[in-house]
Amino acid sequence: MSDKDTSATIELLTFRLGDQEYSLDIMSVREIRGWTRATPLPHAPGYMKGVINLRGTVLPVMDLALRLGLTPREHTDRNVIIVVKHEDAMTGLLVDAVSDIIALTADDLQPPPDMQTSAIPNVVSALTLIDERMIRVLDLGSIVNSTQSAAA
């Protein structure tokens, strides 16, 4: 074992929402599926598209763009659902397209500036710049946990 590399490698799955690029820790991603129409549920938050059947398991699907406060857009067959697991909960995140898997170290990540004007937790945990692309690293826990609170 070598002591020269003290920074662990972090792998991120990058994806697009409109013209913006985001990423999630690859360890939270279980699979990537093509767009499947979700069955809406009454009284669900507006960003929840509904539920789908994932091999016999009911999976809630969230429109991630709406959850992040981005402009609503039409869904097409080109959209994908990223199935993620946070703690014991599985959730589908509807995104425009998956881009890439990138490997970084903690030194490549920068904290986001504090621009919050409300008590809503920041869903961006870090930023990184790759080939002139500003990629936001999402805090999956703050996205999924607030969804569970809103649904309760």
PDB file of C-alpha atoms in Angstrom:
ATOM      1  CA  MET A   1       0.000   0.000   0.000  1.00  0.00           C
ATOM      2  CA  SER A   2       1.260   3.439  -0.912  1.00  0.00           C
ATOM      3  CA  ASP A   3       1.172   6.477   1.377  1.00  0.00           C
ATOM      4  CA  LYS A   4       1.826   8.980  -1.424  1.00  0.00           C
ATOM      5  CA  ASP A   5      -1.859   9.307  -2.365  1.00  0.00           C
ATOM      6  CA  THR A   6      -3.767  10.487   0.693  1.00  0.00           C
ATOM      7  CA  SER A   7      -6.712  11.855  -1.299  1.00  0.00           C
ATOM      8  CA  ALA A   8      -9.336   9.262  -2.049  1.00  0.00           C
ATOM      9  CA  THR A   9     -10.869   9.273  -5.496  1.00  0.00           C
ATOM     10  CA  ILE A  10     -14.504  10.320  -5.719  1.00  0.00           C
ATOM     11  CA  GLU A  11     -16.539   9.182  -8.711  1.00  0.00           C
ATOM     12  CA  LEU A  12     -19.448  11.328  -9.821  1.00  0.00           C
ATOM     13  CA  LEU A  13     -22.204  10.684 -12.349  1.00  0.00           C
ATOM     14  CA  THR A  14     -22.797  13.882 -14.318  1.00  0.00           C
ATOM     15  CA  PHE A  15     -26.100  14.730 -15.972  1.00  0.00           C
ATOM     16  CA  ARG A  16     -27.883  17.652 -17.615  1.00  0.00           C
ATOM     17  CA  LEU A  17     -30.901  19.668 -16.595  1.00  0.00           C
ATOM     18  CA  GLY A  18     -31.524  22.147 -19.392  1.00  0.00           C
ATOM     19  CA  ASP A  19     -28.203  23.804 -20.155  1.00  0.00           C
ATOM     20  CA  GLN A  20     -26.793  23.158 -16.689  1.00  0.00           C
ATOM     21  CA  GLU A  21     -24.658  20.254 -15.515  1.00  0.00           C
ATOM     22  CA  TYR A  22     -24.996  18.530 -12.155  1.00  0.00           C
ATOM     23  CA  SER A  23     -23.525  15.444 -10.543  1.00  0.00           C
ATOM     24  CA  LEU A  24     -24.167  12.864  -7.843  1.00  0.00           C
ATOM     25  CA  ASP A  25     -21.884  10.478  -5.997  1.00  0.00           C
ATOM     26  CA  ILE A  26     -21.843   7.324  -8.120  1.00  0.00           C
ATOM     27  CA  MET A  27     -22.129   5.206  -4.964  1.00  0.00           C
ATOM     28  CA  SER A  28     -25.717   6.412  -4.508  1.00  0.00           C
ATOM     29  CA  VAL A  29     -26.733   5.494  -8.082  1.00  0.00           C
ATOM     30  CA  ARG A  30     -28.383   2.080  -8.477  1.00  0.00           C
ATOM     31  CA  GLU A  31     -29.357   2.223 -12.139  1.00  0.00           C
ATOM     32  CA  ILE A  32     -30.263   4.482 -15.039  1.00  0.00           C
ATOM     33  CA  ARG A  33     -33.566   3.892 -16.801  1.00  0.00           C
ATOM     34  CA  GLY A  34     -35.300   5.335 -19.791  1.00  0.00           C
ATOM     35  CA  TRP A  35     -38.256   7.645 -19.213  1.00  0.00           C
ATOM     36  CA  THR A  36     -41.343   5.806 -18.021  1.00  0.00           C
ATOM     37  CA  ARG A  37     -44.605   7.642 -17.479  1.00  0.00           C
ATOM     38  CA  ALA A  38     -45.252   7.880 -13.746  1.00  0.00           C
ATOM     39  CA  THR A  39     -48.605   7.421 -12.065  1.00  0.00           C
ATOM     40  CA  PRO A  40     -49.415  10.674 -10.222  1.00  0.00           C
ATOM     41  CA  LEU A  41     -50.476  10.572  -6.590  1.00  0.00           C
ATOM     42  CA  PRO A  42     -52.895  13.083  -5.016  1.00  0.00           C
ATOM     43  CA  HIS A  43     -51.516  15.801  -2.729  1.00  0.00           C
ATOM     44  CA  ALA A  44     -47.911  15.086  -3.715  1.00  0.00           C
ATOM     45  CA  PRO A  45     -45.543  18.074  -4.042  1.00  0.00           C
ATOM     46  CA  GLY A  46     -45.472  19.561  -7.559  1.00  0.00           C
ATOM     47  CA  TYR A  47     -41.986  18.231  -8.287  1.00  0.00           C
ATOM     48  CA  MET A  48     -43.044  14.642  -7.608  1.00  0.00           C
ATOM     49  CA  LYS A  49     -44.062  13.072 -10.919  1.00  0.00           C
ATOM     50  CA  GLY A  50     -45.659  10.057  -9.221  1.00  0.00           C
ATOM     51  CA  VAL A  51     -44.616   6.448  -8.901  1.00  0.00           C
ATOM     52  CA  ILE A  52     -43.427   3.729 -11.275  1.00  0.00           C
ATOM     53  CA  ASN A  53     -43.153  -0.025 -10.961  1.00  0.00           C
ATOM     54  CA  LEU A  54     -39.505  -1.025 -10.691  1.00  0.00           C
ATOM     55  CA  ARG A  55     -39.496  -4.811 -10.903  1.00  0.00           C
ATOM     56  CA  GLY A  56     -42.343  -5.137  -8.417  1.00  0.00           C
ATOM     57  CA  THR A  57     -41.276  -2.229  -6.177  1.00  0.00           C
ATOM     58  CA  VAL A  58     -43.122   1.080  -6.134  1.00  0.00           C
ATOM     59  CA  LEU A  59     -40.572   3.811  -6.808  1.00  0.00           C
ATOM     60  CA  PRO A  60     -41.324   7.537  -6.337  1.00  0.00           C
ATOM     61  CA  VAL A  61     -40.068   9.701  -9.217  1.00  0.00           C
ATOM     62  CA  MET A  62     -39.044  13.325  -8.740  1.00  0.00           C
ATOM     63  CA  ASP A  63     -38.624  15.904 -11.505  1.00  0.00           C
ATOM     64  CA  LEU A  64     -35.212  17.116 -10.377  1.00  0.00           C
ATOM     65  CA  ALA A  65     -35.403  20.351 -12.391  1.00  0.00           C
ATOM     66  CA  LEU A  66     -38.616  21.368 -10.612  1.00  0.00           C
ATOM     67  CA  ARG A  67     -37.166  20.292  -7.260  1.00  0.00           C
ATOM     68  CA  LEU A  68     -34.187  22.595  -7.856  1.00  0.00           C
ATOM     69  CA  GLY A  69     -36.436  25.488  -8.906  1.00  0.00           C
ATOM     70  CA  LEU A  70     -35.411  25.424 -12.581  1.00  0.00           C
ATOM     71  CA  THR A  71     -37.718  26.213 -15.489  1.00  0.00           C
ATOM     72  CA  PRO A  72     -40.299  23.470 -16.182  1.00  0.00           C
ATOM     73  CA  ARG A  73     -39.903  21.741 -19.549  1.00  0.00           C
ATOM     74  CA  GLU A  74     -41.504  19.102 -21.721  1.00  0.00           C
ATOM     75  CA  HIS A  75     -40.577  15.499 -21.074  1.00  0.00           C
ATOM     76  CA  THR A  76     -39.558  13.357 -24.007  1.00  0.00           C
ATOM     77  CA  ASP A  77     -38.453   9.788 -24.576  1.00  0.00           C
ATOM     78  CA  ARG A  78     -34.876  11.086 -24.317  1.00  0.00           C
ATOM     79  CA  ASN A  79     -35.264  11.863 -20.602  1.00  0.00           C
ATOM     80  CA  VAL A  80     -33.846   9.358 -18.154  1.00  0.00           C
ATOM     81  CA  ILE A  81     -34.545   8.358 -14.580  1.00  0.00           C
ATOM     82  CA  ILE A  82     -31.546   7.983 -12.303  1.00  0.00           C
ATOM     83  CA  VAL A  83     -32.487   5.537  -9.550  1.00  0.00           C
ATOM     84  CA  VAL A  84     -30.679   6.531  -6.362  1.00  0.00           C
ATOM     85  CA  LYS A  85     -30.567   5.119  -2.873  1.00  0.00           C
ATOM     86  CA  HIS A  86     -30.179   7.348   0.166  1.00  0.00           C
ATOM     87  CA  GLU A  87     -30.214   5.612   3.530  1.00  0.00           C
ATOM     88  CA  ASP A  88     -33.041   3.068   3.067  1.00  0.00           C
ATOM     89  CA  ALA A  89     -35.057   5.038   0.507  1.00  0.00           C
ATOM     90  CA  MET A  90     -34.934   4.510  -3.260  1.00  0.00           C
ATOM     91  CA  THR A  91     -36.000   7.448  -5.442  1.00  0.00           C
ATOM     92  CA  GLY A  92     -36.069   8.079  -9.179  1.00  0.00           C
ATOM     93  CA  LEU A  93     -34.667  11.407 -10.335  1.00  0.00           C
ATOM     94  CA  LEU A  94     -35.956  12.561 -13.731  1.00  0.00           C
ATOM     95  CA  VAL A  95     -33.191  14.377 -15.651  1.00  0.00           C
ATOM     96  CA  ASP A  96     -32.674  15.451 -19.270  1.00  0.00           C
ATOM     97  CA  ALA A  97     -29.656  13.245 -20.034  1.00  0.00           C
ATOM     98  CA  VAL A  98     -26.766  11.468 -18.354  1.00  0.00           C
ATOM     99  CA  SER A  99     -23.411  12.851 -19.481  1.00  0.00           C
ATOM    100  CA  ASP A 100     -20.430  11.059 -18.000  1.00  0.00           C
ATOM    101  CA  ILE A 101     -18.704   9.498 -15.019  1.00  0.00           C
ATOM    102  CA  ILE A 102     -15.825  11.585 -13.692  1.00  0.00           C
ATOM    103  CA  ALA A 103     -13.193  10.756 -11.075  1.00  0.00           C
ATOM    104  CA  LEU A 104     -11.950  13.526  -8.779  1.00  0.00           C
ATOM    105  CA  THR A 105     -10.256  14.004  -5.457  1.00  0.00           C
ATOM    106  CA  ALA A 106     -11.521  16.165  -2.607  1.00  0.00           C
ATOM    107  CA  ASP A 107      -8.935  18.778  -3.662  1.00  0.00           C
ATOM    108  CA  ASP A 108     -10.814  19.213  -6.974  1.00  0.00           C
ATOM    109  CA  LEU A 109     -13.995  20.275  -5.178  1.00  0.00           C
ATOM    110  CA  GLN A 110     -14.769  23.749  -3.872  1.00  0.00           C
ATOM    111  CA  PRO A 111     -17.517  24.692  -1.430  1.00  0.00           C
ATOM    112  CA  PRO A 112     -20.365  26.719  -2.930  1.00  0.00           C
ATOM    113  CA  PRO A 113     -20.646  30.357  -1.900  1.00  0.00           C
ATOM    114  CA  ASP A 114     -23.263  31.077   0.750  1.00  0.00           C
ATOM    115  CA  MET A 115     -26.065  32.663  -1.280  1.00  0.00           C
ATOM    116  CA  GLN A 116     -29.041  31.354   0.685  1.00  0.00           C
ATOM    117  CA  THR A 117     -31.766  33.853   1.475  1.00  0.00           C
ATOM    118  CA  SER A 118     -34.075  31.423   3.222  1.00  0.00           C
ATOM    119  CA  ALA A 119     -33.993  28.577   5.702  1.00  0.00           C
ATOM    120  CA  ILE A 120     -34.096  26.035   2.850  1.00  0.00           C
ATOM    121  CA  PRO A 121     -30.931  23.919   3.005  1.00  0.00           C
ATOM    122  CA  ASN A 122     -28.436  24.253   0.169  1.00  0.00           C
ATOM    123  CA  VAL A 123     -28.749  21.277  -2.165  1.00  0.00           C
ATOM    124  CA  VAL A 124     -25.349  21.944  -3.795  1.00  0.00           C
ATOM    125  CA  SER A 125     -22.565  20.548  -1.641  1.00  0.00           C
ATOM    126  CA  ALA A 126     -19.624  21.455  -3.895  1.00  0.00           C
ATOM    127  CA  LEU A 127     -18.550  22.833  -7.261  1.00  0.00           C
ATOM    128  CA  THR A 128     -15.893  21.657  -9.652  1.00  0.00           C
ATOM    129  CA  LEU A 129     -14.531  22.939 -12.942  1.00  0.00           C
ATOM    130  CA  ILE A 130     -13.693  20.436 -15.663  1.00  0.00           C
ATOM    131  CA  ASP A 131     -12.703  21.618 -19.144  1.00  0.00           C
ATOM    132  CA  GLU A 132     -14.474  24.973 -18.643  1.00  0.00           C
ATOM    133  CA  ARG A 133     -17.600  23.136 -17.437  1.00  0.00           C
ATOM    134  CA  MET A 134     -18.909  24.224 -14.019  1.00  0.00           C
ATOM    135  CA  ILE A 135     -20.396  21.107 -12.444  1.00  0.00           C
ATOM    136  CA  ARG A 136     -22.541  21.288  -9.331  1.00  0.00           C
ATOM    137  CA  VAL A 137     -22.293  18.368  -6.916  1.00  0.00           C
ATOM    138  CA  LEU A 138     -25.697  17.743  -5.357  1.00  0.00           C
ATOM    139  CA  ASP A 139     -26.252  16.801  -1.727  1.00  0.00           C
ATOM    140  CA  LEU A 140     -28.609  13.875  -2.251  1.00  0.00           C
ATOM    141  CA  GLY A 141     -29.583  13.794   1.416  1.00  0.00           C
ATOM    142  CA  SER A 142     -30.979  17.327   1.390  1.00  0.00           C
ATOM    143  CA  ILE A 143     -32.970  16.615  -1.784  1.00  0.00           C
ATOM    144  CA  VAL A 144     -34.438  13.294  -0.732  1.00  0.00           C
ATOM    145  CA  ASN A 145     -34.947  14.107   2.945  1.00  0.00           C
ATOM    146  CA  SER A 146     -36.900  17.297   2.252  1.00  0.00           C
ATOM    147  CA  THR A 147     -39.015  15.311  -0.219  1.00  0.00           C
ATOM    148  CA  GLN A 148     -39.896  12.816   2.468  1.00  0.00           C
ATOM    149  CA  SER A 149     -40.746  15.649   4.848  1.00  0.00           C
ATOM    150  CA  ALA A 150     -42.949  17.345   2.243  1.00  0.00           C
ATOM    151  CA  ALA A 151     -44.772  14.097   1.493  1.00  0.00           C
ATOM    152  CA  ALA A 152     -45.482  13.433   5.180  1.00  0.00           C
TER     153      ALA A 152
END
